Amino acid sequence: MVKQALSAIVAGAICLPSLSVAAPTSPDGPIYSITPYLWLPNINGTLKYQLPANPGGATSGDVESGPNSYLSHLRFMLMIAGDVSYDDWLLATDLINLDFSSEKSHVNSTEFGGNRISIDTSSNLQTQTTLRGTVWTLVGGRSLLKKEGNTLDAFGGFRYAGIRASSDWQLSAAINGPGPGQSFASSGNVSESVNLWDGIIGVRGRVKLGDRWSMPYYLDVGTGSSEITWQAVLGVTYSFQWGDLGLSYRHLAYDQGTNKLLQNFSFSGPAISGTFRF
């Protein structure tokens, strides 16, 4: 996966544990919350690039990345979530904008008209990928449980991911195809972008652990532009009069299916957050 690619990862709105799980509403009116947070994921997965038409050349190339921590390659970051709840109803959103540069990667296979040829990792002298993107989630839902500090909400909505991936590769030698004159160049670059709109459904809530401690959880699954996308978050929060401080683990996955850019691509890692209510 080479140069420029992927600005993506918003994650199923409704304030995940990195986002907030709204406090019970009051009869006086709606309750609002805003949650800035920092998520530090590893990147894992395969980018399947469709290569430009080239007589005798490869028709596609698979570039694998990960596990990579974006922290050392991060150029830009914006992560924020928010929600509003009134009585048993809620509306929530989550936005992530990221720019990862020069992630270590390797070309693991190429294809010549349906004939796939594997490429050994040791043949990759220097392969790097850049990902840039935005992930935005917007959902609406209803509370199913509010009892002694324990909550459960069901929701539905959509998640958008706009991702641009770019990869530069350098191999020890060109890869020959099964037919005469067929080859995959020893060096080059390729880029591709996708705009994914997926409908999602899920649940979120919290389990009360003590006076000020609780365990927020979140799970969603969806499809649309993606064959499947899903997200899960589990964390722990400490409450103050003004809101919560939280620590959680978050996993966001995408799979577009056969011959599409994102193949079993995921972002996983810890997150810290601060939720302010008003």
PDB file of C-alpha atoms in Angstrom:
ATOM      1  CA  MET A   1       0.000   0.000   0.000  1.00  0.00           C
ATOM      2  CA  VAL A   2       1.777   3.044  -1.097  1.00  0.00           C
ATOM      3  CA  LYS A   3       1.530   6.788  -0.952  1.00  0.00           C
ATOM      4  CA  GLN A   4      -1.432   8.636   0.335  1.00  0.00           C
ATOM      5  CA  ALA A   5      -4.301   6.661   1.361  1.00  0.00           C
ATOM      6  CA  LEU A   6      -6.813   6.497   3.964  1.00  0.00           C
ATOM      7  CA  SER A   7      -8.503   9.027   5.929  1.00  0.00           C
ATOM      8  CA  ALA A   8     -10.765   6.882   7.600  1.00  0.00           C
ATOM      9  CA  ILE A   9     -12.232   5.894  10.656  1.00  0.00           C
ATOM     10  CA  VAL A  10     -15.069   7.581  12.256  1.00  0.00           C
ATOM     11  CA  ALA A  11     -16.888   4.865  14.113  1.00  0.00           C
ATOM     12  CA  GLY A  12     -20.417   4.144  14.811  1.00  0.00           C
ATOM     13  CA  ALA A  13     -21.796   7.266  16.396  1.00  0.00           C
ATOM     14  CA  ILE A  14     -23.422   7.238  19.717  1.00  0.00           C
ATOM     15  CA  CYS A  15     -20.393   7.943  21.693  1.00  0.00           C
ATOM     16  CA  LEU A  16     -18.442   4.774  22.028  1.00  0.00           C
ATOM     17  CA  PRO A  17     -16.446   4.153  25.142  1.00  0.00           C
ATOM     18  CA  SER A  18     -14.021   6.438  23.479  1.00  0.00           C
ATOM     19  CA  LEU A  19     -17.210   8.244  22.825  1.00  0.00           C
ATOM     20  CA  SER A  20     -19.582   8.688  25.661  1.00  0.00           C
ATOM     21  CA  VAL A  21     -22.637   6.769  26.699  1.00  0.00           C
ATOM     22  CA  ALA A  22     -25.158   9.409  27.644  1.00  0.00           C
ATOM     23  CA  ALA A  23     -26.341   9.749  31.201  1.00  0.00           C
ATOM     24  CA  PRO A  24     -30.023   9.214  32.011  1.00  0.00           C
ATOM     25  CA  THR A  25     -32.143  12.102  30.852  1.00  0.00           C
ATOM     26  CA  SER A  26     -33.960  14.476  33.161  1.00  0.00           C
ATOM     27  CA  PRO A  27     -37.577  15.635  32.842  1.00  0.00           C
ATOM     28  CA  ASP A  28     -36.339  19.219  32.437  1.00  0.00           C
ATOM     29  CA  GLY A  29     -35.218  18.782  28.835  1.00  0.00           C
ATOM     30  CA  PRO A  30     -32.576  17.221  26.587  1.00  0.00           C
ATOM     31  CA  ILE A  31     -29.077  16.347  27.759  1.00  0.00           C
ATOM     32  CA  TYR A  32     -26.140  17.070  25.462  1.00  0.00           C
ATOM     33  CA  SER A  33     -22.636  15.630  25.551  1.00  0.00           C
ATOM     34  CA  ILE A  34     -19.443  16.183  23.602  1.00  0.00           C
ATOM     35  CA  THR A  35     -16.471  13.809  23.720  1.00  0.00           C
ATOM     36  CA  PRO A  36     -13.020  14.638  22.338  1.00  0.00           C
ATOM     37  CA  TYR A  37     -10.859  11.519  22.380  1.00  0.00           C
ATOM     38  CA  LEU A  38      -7.585   9.992  21.257  1.00  0.00           C
ATOM     39  CA  TRP A  39      -7.566   6.556  19.625  1.00  0.00           C
ATOM     40  CA  LEU A  40      -4.245   4.775  18.994  1.00  0.00           C
ATOM     41  CA  PRO A  41      -4.979   1.849  16.649  1.00  0.00           C
ATOM     42  CA  ASN A  42      -2.798  -0.686  14.916  1.00  0.00           C
ATOM     43  CA  ILE A  43      -3.613  -1.141  11.224  1.00  0.00           C
ATOM     44  CA  ASN A  44      -4.033  -4.625   9.757  1.00  0.00           C
ATOM     45  CA  GLY A  45      -5.316  -5.811   6.396  1.00  0.00           C
ATOM     46  CA  THR A  46      -4.820  -6.061   2.676  1.00  0.00           C
ATOM     47  CA  LEU A  47      -5.321  -3.434  -0.019  1.00  0.00           C
ATOM     48  CA  LYS A  48      -6.285  -4.952  -3.359  1.00  0.00           C
ATOM     49  CA  TYR A  49      -5.353  -2.463  -6.058  1.00  0.00           C
ATOM     50  CA  GLN A  50      -6.723  -2.723  -9.593  1.00  0.00           C
ATOM     51  CA  LEU A  51      -3.752  -1.897 -11.818  1.00  0.00           C
ATOM     52  CA  PRO A  52      -4.015   0.251 -14.979  1.00  0.00           C
ATOM     53  CA  ALA A  53      -4.443  -1.603 -18.256  1.00  0.00           C
ATOM     54  CA  ASN A  54      -1.057  -2.685 -19.504  1.00  0.00           C
ATOM     55  CA  PRO A  55      -0.564  -5.314 -22.244  1.00  0.00           C
ATOM     56  CA  GLY A  56       1.271  -8.232 -20.700  1.00  0.00           C
ATOM     57  CA  GLY A  57       1.180  -6.608 -17.270  1.00  0.00           C
ATOM     58  CA  ALA A  58      -0.449  -7.607 -14.019  1.00  0.00           C
ATOM     59  CA  THR A  59      -4.131  -6.709 -13.581  1.00  0.00           C
ATOM     60  CA  SER A  60      -4.095  -6.397  -9.778  1.00  0.00           C
ATOM     61  CA  GLY A  61      -1.737  -6.293  -6.810  1.00  0.00           C
ATOM     62  CA  ASP A  62      -2.335  -7.067  -3.128  1.00  0.00           C
ATOM     63  CA  VAL A  63      -0.451  -4.975  -0.580  1.00  0.00           C
ATOM     64  CA  GLU A  64      -0.556  -6.068   3.047  1.00  0.00           C
ATOM     65  CA  SER A  65      -0.038  -3.687   5.947  1.00  0.00           C
ATOM     66  CA  GLY A  66       0.313  -4.389   9.636  1.00  0.00           C
ATOM     67  CA  PRO A  67       0.373  -4.580  12.343  1.00  0.00           C
ATOM     68  CA  ASN A  68       1.403  -0.929  12.248  1.00  0.00           C
ATOM     69  CA  SER A  69       0.977   1.681  14.950  1.00  0.00           C
ATOM     70  CA  TYR A  70       0.012   4.960  13.367  1.00  0.00           C
ATOM     71  CA  LEU A  71       1.503   7.058  16.155  1.00  0.00           C
ATOM     72  CA  SER A  72       4.957   7.275  14.578  1.00  0.00           C
ATOM     73  CA  HIS A  73       3.480   7.995  11.127  1.00  0.00           C
ATOM     74  CA  LEU A  74       0.635  10.319  12.067  1.00  0.00           C
ATOM     75  CA  ARG A  75       0.427  13.651  10.228  1.00  0.00           C
ATOM     76  CA  PHE A  76      -3.024  14.840  11.248  1.00  0.00           C
ATOM     77  CA  MET A  77      -5.749  13.729  13.634  1.00  0.00           C
ATOM     78  CA  LEU A  78      -9.261  14.815  14.578  1.00  0.00           C
ATOM     79  CA  MET A  79     -11.508  12.670  16.773  1.00  0.00           C
ATOM     80  CA  ILE A  80     -14.718  13.894  18.369  1.00  0.00           C
ATOM     81  CA  ALA A  81     -18.127  12.487  19.244  1.00  0.00           C
ATOM     82  CA  GLY A  82     -21.340  13.905  20.596  1.00  0.00           C
ATOM     83  CA  ASP A  83     -24.936  13.052  21.347  1.00  0.00           C
ATOM     84  CA  VAL A  84     -28.243  14.443  22.557  1.00  0.00           C
ATOM     85  CA  SER A  85     -30.839  12.472  24.505  1.00  0.00           C
ATOM     86  CA  TYR A  86     -34.374  13.304  25.576  1.00  0.00           C
ATOM     87  CA  ASP A  87     -36.565  10.936  27.569  1.00  0.00           C
ATOM     88  CA  ASP A  88     -35.900   7.536  25.937  1.00  0.00           C
ATOM     89  CA  TRP A  89     -34.680   8.879  22.583  1.00  0.00           C
ATOM     90  CA  LEU A  90     -31.186   9.728  21.382  1.00  0.00           C
ATOM     91  CA  LEU A  91     -29.227  11.060  18.430  1.00  0.00           C
ATOM     92  CA  ALA A  92     -25.461  10.548  18.262  1.00  0.00           C
ATOM     93  CA  THR A  93     -22.549  11.141  15.935  1.00  0.00           C
ATOM     94  CA  ASP A  94     -18.840  10.359  15.756  1.00  0.00           C
ATOM     95  CA  LEU A  95     -16.147  11.795  13.494  1.00  0.00           C
ATOM     96  CA  ILE A  96     -12.598  10.641  12.818  1.00  0.00           C
ATOM     97  CA  ASN A  97     -10.177  12.209  10.361  1.00  0.00           C
ATOM     98  CA  LEU A  98      -6.681  10.759  10.050  1.00  0.00           C
ATOM     99  CA  ASP A  99      -3.608  10.954   7.874  1.00  0.00           C
ATOM    100  CA  PHE A 100      -1.081   8.104   8.129  1.00  0.00           C
ATOM    101  CA  SER A 101       2.141   8.316   6.140  1.00  0.00           C
ATOM    102  CA  SER A 102       4.790   5.759   5.127  1.00  0.00           C
ATOM    103  CA  GLU A 103       3.301   2.720   6.856  1.00  0.00           C
ATOM    104  CA  LYS A 104       5.513  -0.354   6.438  1.00  0.00           C
ATOM    105  CA  SER A 105       3.867  -2.789   4.016  1.00  0.00           C
ATOM    106  CA  HIS A 106       4.627  -5.577   1.556  1.00  0.00           C
ATOM    107  CA  VAL A 107       3.271  -6.784  -1.768  1.00  0.00           C
ATOM    108  CA  ASN A 108       2.058 -10.331  -1.125  1.00  0.00           C
ATOM    109  CA  SER A 109       0.610 -11.297  -4.525  1.00  0.00           C
ATOM    110  CA  THR A 110      -0.213 -10.168  -8.037  1.00  0.00           C
ATOM    111  CA  GLU A 111      -2.658 -11.415 -10.652  1.00  0.00           C
ATOM    112  CA  PHE A 112      -2.421 -11.953 -14.396  1.00  0.00           C
ATOM    113  CA  GLY A 113      -5.879 -12.369 -15.917  1.00  0.00           C
ATOM    114  CA  GLY A 114      -7.150 -14.578 -13.094  1.00  0.00           C
ATOM    115  CA  ASN A 115      -3.840 -16.351 -12.416  1.00  0.00           C
ATOM    116  CA  ARG A 116      -2.609 -15.345  -8.966  1.00  0.00           C
ATOM    117  CA  ILE A 117       1.097 -15.465  -8.094  1.00  0.00           C
ATOM    118  CA  SER A 118       2.304 -15.135  -4.499  1.00  0.00           C
ATOM    119  CA  ILE A 119       5.260 -12.872  -3.716  1.00  0.00           C
ATOM    120  CA  ASP A 120       7.538 -13.753  -0.828  1.00  0.00           C
ATOM    121  CA  THR A 121       7.909 -11.131   1.896  1.00  0.00           C
ATOM    122  CA  SER A 122      11.686 -11.284   1.572  1.00  0.00           C
ATOM    123  CA  SER A 123      11.376 -10.011  -2.028  1.00  0.00           C
ATOM    124  CA  ASN A 124      10.057  -6.681  -0.714  1.00  0.00           C
ATOM    125  CA  LEU A 125      13.014  -4.335  -0.346  1.00  0.00           C
ATOM    126  CA  GLN A 126      10.971  -1.288   0.584  1.00  0.00           C
ATOM    127  CA  THR A 127       7.207  -0.999   0.365  1.00  0.00           C
ATOM    128  CA  GLN A 128       5.245   1.779   2.068  1.00  0.00           C
ATOM    129  CA  THR A 129       1.625   2.852   2.204  1.00  0.00           C
ATOM    130  CA  THR A 130      -0.052   6.142   2.995  1.00  0.00           C
ATOM    131  CA  LEU A 131      -3.654   6.229   4.185  1.00  0.00           C
ATOM    132  CA  ARG A 132      -5.860   9.285   4.445  1.00  0.00           C
ATOM    133  CA  GLY A 133      -9.498   9.345   5.287  1.00  0.00           C
ATOM    134  CA  THR A 134     -12.586  10.314   7.207  1.00  0.00           C
ATOM    135  CA  VAL A 135     -15.058   8.113   9.011  1.00  0.00           C
ATOM    136  CA  TRP A 136     -18.364   9.616  10.092  1.00  0.00           C
ATOM    137  CA  THR A 137     -21.193   7.861  11.918  1.00  0.00           C
ATOM    138  CA  LEU A 138     -24.684   9.168  12.582  1.00  0.00           C
ATOM    139  CA  VAL A 139     -27.325   7.145  14.437  1.00  0.00           C
ATOM    140  CA  GLY A 140     -30.625   7.501  16.217  1.00  0.00           C
ATOM    141  CA  GLY A 141     -31.975   5.161  18.852  1.00  0.00           C
ATOM    142  CA  ARG A 142     -34.074   4.413  21.874  1.00  0.00           C
ATOM    143  CA  SER A 143     -33.327   3.353  25.422  1.00  0.00           C
ATOM    144  CA  LEU A 144     -34.347  -0.200  26.310  1.00  0.00           C
ATOM    145  CA  LEU A 145     -33.066  -0.226  29.888  1.00  0.00           C
ATOM    146  CA  LYS A 146     -32.347   2.316  32.615  1.00  0.00           C
ATOM    147  CA  LYS A 147     -32.044   0.705  36.007  1.00  0.00           C
ATOM    148  CA  GLU A 148     -29.745   1.497  38.939  1.00  0.00           C
ATOM    149  CA  GLY A 149     -27.113   3.025  36.687  1.00  0.00           C
ATOM    150  CA  ASN A 150     -27.222   0.206  34.109  1.00  0.00           C
ATOM    151  CA  THR A 151     -28.303   1.187  30.594  1.00  0.00           C
ATOM    152  CA  LEU A 152     -28.968  -0.435  27.228  1.00  0.00           C
ATOM    153  CA  ASP A 153     -29.759   1.449  23.997  1.00  0.00           C
ATOM    154  CA  ALA A 154     -30.609   0.091  20.546  1.00  0.00           C
ATOM    155  CA  PHE A 155     -29.832   2.220  17.501  1.00  0.00           C
ATOM    156  CA  GLY A 156     -29.666   2.380  13.728  1.00  0.00           C
ATOM    157  CA  GLY A 157     -28.082   4.745  11.241  1.00  0.00           C
ATOM    158  CA  PHE A 158     -25.169   4.880   8.825  1.00  0.00           C
ATOM    159  CA  ARG A 159     -21.392   5.050   8.701  1.00  0.00           C
ATOM    160  CA  TYR A 160     -19.489   6.806   5.923  1.00  0.00           C
ATOM    161  CA  ALA A 161     -15.826   6.138   5.187  1.00  0.00           C
ATOM    162  CA  GLY A 162     -13.913   8.105   2.576  1.00  0.00           C
ATOM    163  CA  ILE A 163     -10.519   6.464   2.163  1.00  0.00           C
ATOM    164  CA  ARG A 164      -7.585   7.075  -0.132  1.00  0.00           C
ATOM    165  CA  ALA A 165      -4.770   4.533  -0.142  1.00  0.00           C
ATOM    166  CA  SER A 166      -1.462   4.878  -1.937  1.00  0.00           C
ATOM    167  CA  SER A 167       1.414   2.412  -2.039  1.00  0.00           C
ATOM    168  CA  ASP A 168       5.002   2.548  -3.345  1.00  0.00           C
ATOM    169  CA  TRP A 169       6.763  -0.758  -3.810  1.00  0.00           C
ATOM    170  CA  GLN A 170      10.298  -1.874  -4.508  1.00  0.00           C
ATOM    171  CA  LEU A 171      11.010  -5.557  -5.065  1.00  0.00           C
ATOM    172  CA  SER A 172      14.300  -7.375  -5.545  1.00  0.00           C
ATOM    173  CA  ALA A 173      13.213  -8.360  -9.086  1.00  0.00           C
ATOM    174  CA  ALA A 174      10.256  -8.195 -11.432  1.00  0.00           C
ATOM    175  CA  ILE A 175       7.677 -10.977 -11.059  1.00  0.00           C
ATOM    176  CA  ASN A 176       7.107 -13.005 -14.211  1.00  0.00           C
ATOM    177  CA  GLY A 177       3.589 -14.046 -15.151  1.00  0.00           C
ATOM    178  CA  PRO A 178       2.427 -17.443 -16.470  1.00  0.00           C
ATOM    179  CA  GLY A 179       2.344 -16.261 -20.081  1.00  0.00           C
ATOM    180  CA  PRO A 180       5.081 -14.993 -22.395  1.00  0.00           C
ATOM    181  CA  GLY A 181       5.996 -11.362 -21.787  1.00  0.00           C
ATOM    182  CA  GLN A 182       3.859 -11.065 -18.655  1.00  0.00           C
ATOM    183  CA  SER A 183       5.476  -9.319 -15.691  1.00  0.00           C
ATOM    184  CA  PHE A 184       4.871  -7.254 -12.563  1.00  0.00           C
ATOM    185  CA  ALA A 185       7.417  -4.432 -12.353  1.00  0.00           C
ATOM    186  CA  SER A 186      10.051  -4.495  -9.614  1.00  0.00           C
ATOM    187  CA  SER A 187       9.124  -0.959  -8.555  1.00  0.00           C
ATOM    188  CA  GLY A 188       6.220   1.385  -8.963  1.00  0.00           C
ATOM    189  CA  ASN A 189       3.350   3.098  -7.228  1.00  0.00           C
ATOM    190  CA  VAL A 190      -0.433   2.913  -7.265  1.00  0.00           C
ATOM    191  CA  SER A 191      -3.289   4.679  -5.518  1.00  0.00           C
ATOM    192  CA  GLU A 192      -7.016   4.146  -5.197  1.00  0.00           C
ATOM    193  CA  SER A 193      -9.854   5.731  -3.269  1.00  0.00           C
ATOM    194  CA  VAL A 194     -13.265   4.561  -2.067  1.00  0.00           C
ATOM    195  CA  ASN A 195     -16.369   6.193  -0.631  1.00  0.00           C
ATOM    196  CA  LEU A 196     -18.303   3.735   1.503  1.00  0.00           C
ATOM    197  CA  TRP A 197     -21.855   4.249   2.748  1.00  0.00           C
ATOM    198  CA  ASP A 198     -23.061   1.504   5.070  1.00  0.00           C
ATOM    199  CA  GLY A 199     -26.248   1.169   7.074  1.00  0.00           C
ATOM    200  CA  ILE A 200     -25.579  -0.010  10.631  1.00  0.00           C
ATOM    201  CA  ILE A 201     -27.541  -1.313  13.604  1.00  0.00           C
ATOM    202  CA  GLY A 202     -26.273  -1.967  17.097  1.00  0.00           C
ATOM    203  CA  VAL A 203     -26.455  -1.632  20.848  1.00  0.00           C
ATOM    204  CA  ARG A 204     -24.610   0.391  23.438  1.00  0.00           C
ATOM    205  CA  GLY A 205     -24.835   0.981  27.158  1.00  0.00           C
ATOM    206  CA  ARG A 206     -23.032   0.763  30.434  1.00  0.00           C
ATOM    207  CA  VAL A 207     -22.745  -1.525  33.438  1.00  0.00           C
ATOM    208  CA  LYS A 208     -22.448   0.211  36.797  1.00  0.00           C
ATOM    209  CA  LEU A 209     -19.416  -0.963  38.782  1.00  0.00           C
ATOM    210  CA  GLY A 210     -19.626   1.378  41.757  1.00  0.00           C
ATOM    211  CA  ASP A 211     -20.504   4.899  42.813  1.00  0.00           C
ATOM    212  CA  ARG A 212     -18.345   6.537  40.146  1.00  0.00           C
ATOM    213  CA  TRP A 213     -17.053   3.611  38.089  1.00  0.00           C
ATOM    214  CA  SER A 214     -18.846   2.038  35.140  1.00  0.00           C
ATOM    215  CA  MET A 215     -18.098  -0.156  32.117  1.00  0.00           C
ATOM    216  CA  PRO A 216     -19.407   1.256  28.806  1.00  0.00           C
ATOM    217  CA  TYR A 217     -19.852  -1.070  25.833  1.00  0.00           C
ATOM    218  CA  TYR A 218     -20.722  -0.654  22.157  1.00  0.00           C
ATOM    219  CA  LEU A 219     -21.323  -2.985  19.212  1.00  0.00           C
ATOM    220  CA  ASP A 220     -22.524  -2.332  15.668  1.00  0.00           C
ATOM    221  CA  VAL A 221     -22.646  -4.226  12.389  1.00  0.00           C
ATOM    222  CA  GLY A 222     -23.575  -3.050   8.923  1.00  0.00           C
ATOM    223  CA  THR A 223     -23.450  -3.452   5.176  1.00  0.00           C
ATOM    224  CA  GLY A 224     -23.997  -1.488   1.988  1.00  0.00           C
ATOM    225  CA  SER A 225     -20.959  -0.344   0.026  1.00  0.00           C
ATOM    226  CA  SER A 226     -19.039  -2.817   2.189  1.00  0.00           C
ATOM    227  CA  GLU A 227     -19.764  -6.526   2.260  1.00  0.00           C
ATOM    228  CA  ILE A 228     -19.547  -6.120   6.019  1.00  0.00           C
ATOM    229  CA  THR A 229     -18.349  -3.541   8.520  1.00  0.00           C
ATOM    230  CA  TRP A 230     -18.465  -3.854  12.285  1.00  0.00           C
ATOM    231  CA  GLN A 231     -17.214  -2.118  15.367  1.00  0.00           C
ATOM    232  CA  ALA A 232     -16.844  -3.053  19.015  1.00  0.00           C
ATOM    233  CA  VAL A 233     -15.756  -1.033  22.043  1.00  0.00           C
ATOM    234  CA  LEU A 234     -15.331  -1.969  25.683  1.00  0.00           C
ATOM    235  CA  GLY A 235     -14.024   0.336  28.378  1.00  0.00           C
ATOM    236  CA  VAL A 236     -14.111   1.742  31.878  1.00  0.00           C
ATOM    237  CA  THR A 237     -15.073   5.274  32.976  1.00  0.00           C
ATOM    238  CA  TYR A 238     -14.845   7.371  36.120  1.00  0.00           C
ATOM    239  CA  SER A 239     -17.613   9.931  36.593  1.00  0.00           C
ATOM    240  CA  PHE A 240     -17.441  13.514  37.810  1.00  0.00           C
ATOM    241  CA  GLN A 241     -20.168  16.099  38.180  1.00  0.00           C
ATOM    242  CA  TRP A 242     -19.236  17.571  34.783  1.00  0.00           C
ATOM    243  CA  GLY A 243     -18.890  14.269  32.892  1.00  0.00           C
ATOM    244  CA  ASP A 244     -16.582  11.240  32.530  1.00  0.00           C
ATOM    245  CA  LEU A 245     -12.983  10.265  31.926  1.00  0.00           C
ATOM    246  CA  GLY A 246     -12.660   6.989  30.038  1.00  0.00           C
ATOM    247  CA  LEU A 247     -10.223   4.330  28.857  1.00  0.00           C
ATOM    248  CA  SER A 248     -11.361   1.790  26.278  1.00  0.00           C
ATOM    249  CA  TYR A 249     -10.312  -0.661  23.567  1.00  0.00           C
ATOM    250  CA  ARG A 250     -11.824  -0.175  20.119  1.00  0.00           C
ATOM    251  CA  HIS A 251     -11.913  -2.308  16.965  1.00  0.00           C
ATOM    252  CA  LEU A 252     -13.261  -1.128  13.600  1.00  0.00           C
ATOM    253  CA  ALA A 253     -13.294  -3.511  10.615  1.00  0.00           C
ATOM    254  CA  TYR A 254     -14.121  -3.298   6.905  1.00  0.00           C
ATOM    255  CA  ASP A 255     -14.329  -5.933   4.180  1.00  0.00           C
ATOM    256  CA  GLN A 256     -15.518  -4.865   0.728  1.00  0.00           C
ATOM    257  CA  GLY A 257     -15.485  -8.372  -0.697  1.00  0.00           C
ATOM    258  CA  THR A 258     -13.841  -9.857  -3.776  1.00  0.00           C
ATOM    259  CA  ASN A 259     -11.756  -7.592  -6.025  1.00  0.00           C
ATOM    260  CA  LYS A 260     -12.380  -4.445  -3.939  1.00  0.00           C
ATOM    261  CA  LEU A 261      -9.807  -2.222  -2.237  1.00  0.00           C
ATOM    262  CA  LEU A 262     -10.341  -3.101   1.462  1.00  0.00           C
ATOM    263  CA  GLN A 263      -9.820  -6.789   2.230  1.00  0.00           C
ATOM    264  CA  ASN A 264     -10.339  -7.706   5.913  1.00  0.00           C
ATOM    265  CA  PHE A 265      -9.012  -4.286   6.902  1.00  0.00           C
ATOM    266  CA  SER A 266      -9.146  -3.303  10.560  1.00  0.00           C
ATOM    267  CA  PHE A 267      -8.080  -0.702  13.086  1.00  0.00           C
ATOM    268  CA  SER A 268      -7.629  -1.837  16.696  1.00  0.00           C
ATOM    269  CA  GLY A 269      -6.235  -0.142  19.771  1.00  0.00           C
ATOM    270  CA  PRO A 270      -6.758   1.722  23.046  1.00  0.00           C
ATOM    271  CA  ALA A 271      -8.504   5.068  23.372  1.00  0.00           C
ATOM    272  CA  ILE A 272      -8.730   7.728  26.063  1.00  0.00           C
ATOM    273  CA  SER A 273     -11.609  10.186  26.235  1.00  0.00           C
ATOM    274  CA  GLY A 274     -13.218  12.999  28.178  1.00  0.00           C
ATOM    275  CA  THR A 275     -17.009  13.495  28.041  1.00  0.00           C
ATOM    276  CA  PHE A 276     -18.555  16.829  28.939  1.00  0.00           C
ATOM    277  CA  ARG A 277     -22.312  17.061  29.605  1.00  0.00           C
ATOM    278  CA  PHE A 278     -24.510  20.105  29.649  1.00  0.00           C
TER     279      PHE A 278
END
